[in-house]
């Protein structure tokens, strides 16, 4: 049976070049980057070179980059440290369509007395920059993702910064980095979050950008690593893997984006032609090149999990919302925020493509969907 993986927003396969770059740091170069001897110094050089290169890729200074275990840790650290350890803010404002890695720490902070507010979104899931104006105060952290992991919609980060120049601004760029240009200066953010496994890098490594001048204190304690901003022995092999994956993603950004955009357009066209009652949760303009999220007019007759499992029987991997909340049986909070009914949110399918997806993959996936839907609609 043909196997077609279209769940790259959940995670991506590791690029062979990334694995090759990592191997020496798992085998012979095993030193601890904090050790003073030759083994340690070699590891330190690798970590600092990765930091320099990643910083350059996003227009930052190396001292502004802190490696973390991924996007979830970075989001937690930024929100919690701002409100607690660093004492920078007393209010967190976030959009209704944020990833749970922002929403849940914000809710945890609210339980501890931090003031929180949720920014509404329009029917494509976009924040109106005007809605952040009332939150333009220095002790407020505004957290709005650069692009949404379920629908791919791109948020107006620059306009949000312009509407709230005095607030601290964080953006979760886990899905956007490597898919669309990302530059901290152009966006005007104070904090940003990244993850390697969405760009053909290894799982368990990511980074946070913390603008210079911000007195950021660690949320996790127990070591002076990362200039006292994140305790824990640096995972050198993962950091090198992240560096190479990020380099390749940025170097090949235009060509990858063109390829994925063409196939996403083809997917949209085939779905329109072949699947009656298809509704698009992803706009044609202003979304990432690799995500297309759909639902169905007759969603109340369909079972979302059965759709995903039905596609799986044909060898097609897709998801029905954020991978991190799959299995909880909750309708996606993102699709509800767009105004979809709970049934439409439950029946949604997210196709997420990669640089390696082919036209045949797309044609096969649409054919599989047609076959899966047919008996359900009879
Ligand atoms: C927008 C967004 N933020 C954060 C995360 C979590 O990142 P990680 O898997 O590196 O913890 C994800 C992963 O699905 C994501 O899509």
PDB file of C-alpha atoms in Angstrom, residues 61-172:
ATOM      1  CA  UNK A  61      22.504  38.717  18.363  1.00  0.00           C
ATOM      2  CA  UNK A  62      23.887  35.394  19.695  1.00  0.00           C
ATOM      3  CA  UNK A  63      23.403  36.547  23.304  1.00  0.00           C
ATOM      4  CA  UNK A  64      19.679  36.775  22.570  1.00  0.00           C
ATOM      5  CA  UNK A  65      19.320  33.028  21.916  1.00  0.00           C
ATOM      6  CA  UNK A  66      18.636  30.447  24.639  1.00  0.00           C
ATOM      7  CA  UNK A  67      18.350  26.777  23.690  1.00  0.00           C
ATOM      8  CA  UNK A  68      15.431  24.891  25.221  1.00  0.00           C
ATOM      9  CA  UNK A  69      13.934  21.419  24.906  1.00  0.00           C
ATOM     10  CA  UNK A  70      11.472  22.739  22.322  1.00  0.00           C
ATOM     11  CA  UNK A  71       8.557  25.063  21.746  1.00  0.00           C
ATOM     12  CA  UNK A  72       6.558  23.979  24.782  1.00  0.00           C
ATOM     13  CA  UNK A  73       9.370  24.704  27.214  1.00  0.00           C
ATOM     14  CA  UNK A  74      10.181  28.014  25.520  1.00  0.00           C
ATOM     15  CA  UNK A  75       6.564  29.218  25.726  1.00  0.00           C
ATOM     16  CA  UNK A  76       6.293  28.135  29.376  1.00  0.00           C
ATOM     17  CA  UNK A  77       9.587  29.742  30.302  1.00  0.00           C
ATOM     18  CA  UNK A  78       8.742  33.070  28.653  1.00  0.00           C
ATOM     19  CA  UNK A  79       5.255  33.422  30.117  1.00  0.00           C
ATOM     20  CA  UNK A  80       6.155  32.185  33.596  1.00  0.00           C
ATOM     21  CA  UNK A  81       9.458  34.008  33.880  1.00  0.00           C
ATOM     22  CA  UNK A  82       7.926  37.309  32.753  1.00  0.00           C
ATOM     23  CA  UNK A  83       5.213  37.086  35.418  1.00  0.00           C
ATOM     24  CA  UNK A  84       7.210  35.405  38.165  1.00  0.00           C
ATOM     25  CA  UNK A  85      11.026  35.079  38.271  1.00  0.00           C
ATOM     26  CA  UNK A  86      11.789  38.180  36.193  1.00  0.00           C
ATOM     27  CA  UNK A  87       8.881  40.221  37.590  1.00  0.00           C
ATOM     28  CA  UNK A  88       8.463  42.079  34.290  1.00  0.00           C
ATOM     29  CA  UNK A  89       4.704  41.804  33.844  1.00  0.00           C
ATOM     30  CA  UNK A  90       1.497  41.431  35.818  1.00  0.00           C
ATOM     31  CA  UNK A  91      -0.793  40.776  32.842  1.00  0.00           C
ATOM     32  CA  UNK A  92      -0.736  38.235  30.015  1.00  0.00           C
ATOM     33  CA  UNK A  93      -2.881  38.787  26.924  1.00  0.00           C
ATOM     34  CA  UNK A  94      -3.035  36.030  24.324  1.00  0.00           C
ATOM     35  CA  UNK A  95      -5.090  35.172  21.282  1.00  0.00           C
ATOM     36  CA  UNK A  96      -7.943  32.665  21.336  1.00  0.00           C
ATOM     37  CA  UNK A  97      -6.109  30.510  18.775  1.00  0.00           C
ATOM     38  CA  UNK A  98      -2.771  30.079  20.571  1.00  0.00           C
ATOM     39  CA  UNK A  99      -1.254  26.627  20.972  1.00  0.00           C
ATOM     40  CA  UNK A 100      -1.955  24.964  24.314  1.00  0.00           C
ATOM     41  CA  UNK A 101       1.731  25.525  25.132  1.00  0.00           C
ATOM     42  CA  UNK A 102       0.766  29.200  25.562  1.00  0.00           C
ATOM     43  CA  UNK A 103      -2.830  28.856  26.773  1.00  0.00           C
ATOM     44  CA  UNK A 104      -2.130  26.366  29.548  1.00  0.00           C
ATOM     45  CA  UNK A 105       0.774  28.259  31.179  1.00  0.00           C
ATOM     46  CA  UNK A 106      -1.324  31.451  30.920  1.00  0.00           C
ATOM     47  CA  UNK A 107      -4.210  29.663  32.658  1.00  0.00           C
ATOM     48  CA  UNK A 108      -1.814  28.345  35.317  1.00  0.00           C
ATOM     49  CA  UNK A 109      -0.609  31.909  35.909  1.00  0.00           C
ATOM     50  CA  UNK A 110      -4.211  33.127  36.138  1.00  0.00           C
ATOM     51  CA  UNK A 111      -4.832  30.583  38.902  1.00  0.00           C
ATOM     52  CA  UNK A 112      -1.941  32.202  40.763  1.00  0.00           C
ATOM     53  CA  UNK A 113      -3.435  35.664  40.499  1.00  0.00           C
ATOM     54  CA  UNK A 114      -1.924  36.981  37.266  1.00  0.00           C
ATOM     55  CA  UNK A 115      -4.397  39.000  35.226  1.00  0.00           C
ATOM     56  CA  UNK A 116      -5.091  37.406  31.836  1.00  0.00           C
ATOM     57  CA  UNK A 117      -7.213  38.296  28.845  1.00  0.00           C
ATOM     58  CA  UNK A 118      -7.988  36.547  25.572  1.00  0.00           C
ATOM     59  CA  UNK A 119      -7.878  38.433  22.267  1.00  0.00           C
ATOM     60  CA  UNK A 120     -10.772  37.566  19.942  1.00  0.00           C
ATOM     61  CA  UNK A 121     -10.137  36.524  16.317  1.00  0.00           C
ATOM     62  CA  UNK A 122     -12.040  36.921  13.058  1.00  0.00           C
ATOM     63  CA  UNK A 123     -13.552  34.056  11.050  1.00  0.00           C
ATOM     64  CA  UNK A 124     -10.112  33.094   9.700  1.00  0.00           C
ATOM     65  CA  UNK A 125      -8.571  33.181  13.180  1.00  0.00           C
ATOM     66  CA  UNK A 126      -6.782  36.520  12.764  1.00  0.00           C
ATOM     67  CA  UNK A 127      -6.278  38.977  15.587  1.00  0.00           C
ATOM     68  CA  UNK A 128      -7.376  42.548  14.840  1.00  0.00           C
ATOM     69  CA  UNK A 129      -4.344  44.701  15.774  1.00  0.00           C
ATOM     70  CA  UNK A 130      -6.753  47.375  17.040  1.00  0.00           C
ATOM     71  CA  UNK A 131      -7.905  44.946  19.741  1.00  0.00           C
ATOM     72  CA  UNK A 132      -4.491  45.047  21.431  1.00  0.00           C
ATOM     73  CA  UNK A 133      -4.431  48.854  21.777  1.00  0.00           C
ATOM     74  CA  UNK A 134      -6.112  48.823  25.213  1.00  0.00           C
ATOM     75  CA  UNK A 135      -3.278  46.527  26.389  1.00  0.00           C
ATOM     76  CA  UNK A 136      -0.512  48.914  25.446  1.00  0.00           C
ATOM     77  CA  UNK A 137       1.150  49.170  28.823  1.00  0.00           C
ATOM     78  CA  UNK A 138       4.677  48.237  29.922  1.00  0.00           C
ATOM     79  CA  UNK A 139       3.747  45.567  32.465  1.00  0.00           C
ATOM     80  CA  UNK A 140       1.717  43.554  29.962  1.00  0.00           C
ATOM     81  CA  UNK A 141       2.956  40.584  27.934  1.00  0.00           C
ATOM     82  CA  UNK A 142       1.096  40.084  24.655  1.00  0.00           C
ATOM     83  CA  UNK A 143       1.503  36.602  23.162  1.00  0.00           C
ATOM     84  CA  UNK A 144       0.279  36.061  19.595  1.00  0.00           C
ATOM     85  CA  UNK A 145       1.597  33.267  17.414  1.00  0.00           C
ATOM     86  CA  UNK A 146       3.278  34.061  14.093  1.00  0.00           C
ATOM     87  CA  UNK A 147       1.269  31.373  12.283  1.00  0.00           C
ATOM     88  CA  UNK A 148      -1.368  28.967  13.500  1.00  0.00           C
ATOM     89  CA  UNK A 149      -0.536  25.276  13.765  1.00  0.00           C
ATOM     90  CA  UNK A 150      -4.038  24.090  12.824  1.00  0.00           C
ATOM     91  CA  UNK A 151      -5.055  26.435  10.002  1.00  0.00           C
ATOM     92  CA  UNK A 152      -1.729  27.965   8.950  1.00  0.00           C
ATOM     93  CA  UNK A 153      -3.175  31.488   9.144  1.00  0.00           C
ATOM     94  CA  UNK A 154      -0.497  34.179   9.585  1.00  0.00           C
ATOM     95  CA  UNK A 155      -1.048  36.738  12.348  1.00  0.00           C
ATOM     96  CA  UNK A 156      -0.290  40.471  11.859  1.00  0.00           C
ATOM     97  CA  UNK A 157       2.608  40.601  14.333  1.00  0.00           C
ATOM     98  CA  UNK A 158       4.158  43.826  13.008  1.00  0.00           C
ATOM     99  CA  UNK A 159       0.800  45.639  13.185  1.00  0.00           C
ATOM    100  CA  UNK A 160       0.241  44.293  16.708  1.00  0.00           C
ATOM    101  CA  UNK A 161       3.643  45.666  17.735  1.00  0.00           C
ATOM    102  CA  UNK A 162       2.754  49.059  16.225  1.00  0.00           C
ATOM    103  CA  UNK A 163      -0.571  49.086  18.083  1.00  0.00           C
ATOM    104  CA  UNK A 164       1.084  48.276  21.422  1.00  0.00           C
ATOM    105  CA  UNK A 165       4.600  49.706  21.377  1.00  0.00           C
ATOM    106  CA  UNK A 166       4.911  49.820  25.180  1.00  0.00           C
ATOM    107  CA  UNK A 167       3.891  46.217  25.937  1.00  0.00           C
ATOM    108  CA  UNK A 168       6.215  43.229  25.830  1.00  0.00           C
ATOM    109  CA  UNK A 169       5.460  41.120  22.744  1.00  0.00           C
ATOM    110  CA  UNK A 170       6.012  37.368  22.358  1.00  0.00           C
ATOM    111  CA  UNK A 171       5.401  35.335  19.216  1.00  0.00           C
ATOM    112  CA  UNK A 172       5.333  31.553  18.919  1.00  0.00           C
TER     113      UNK A 172
END
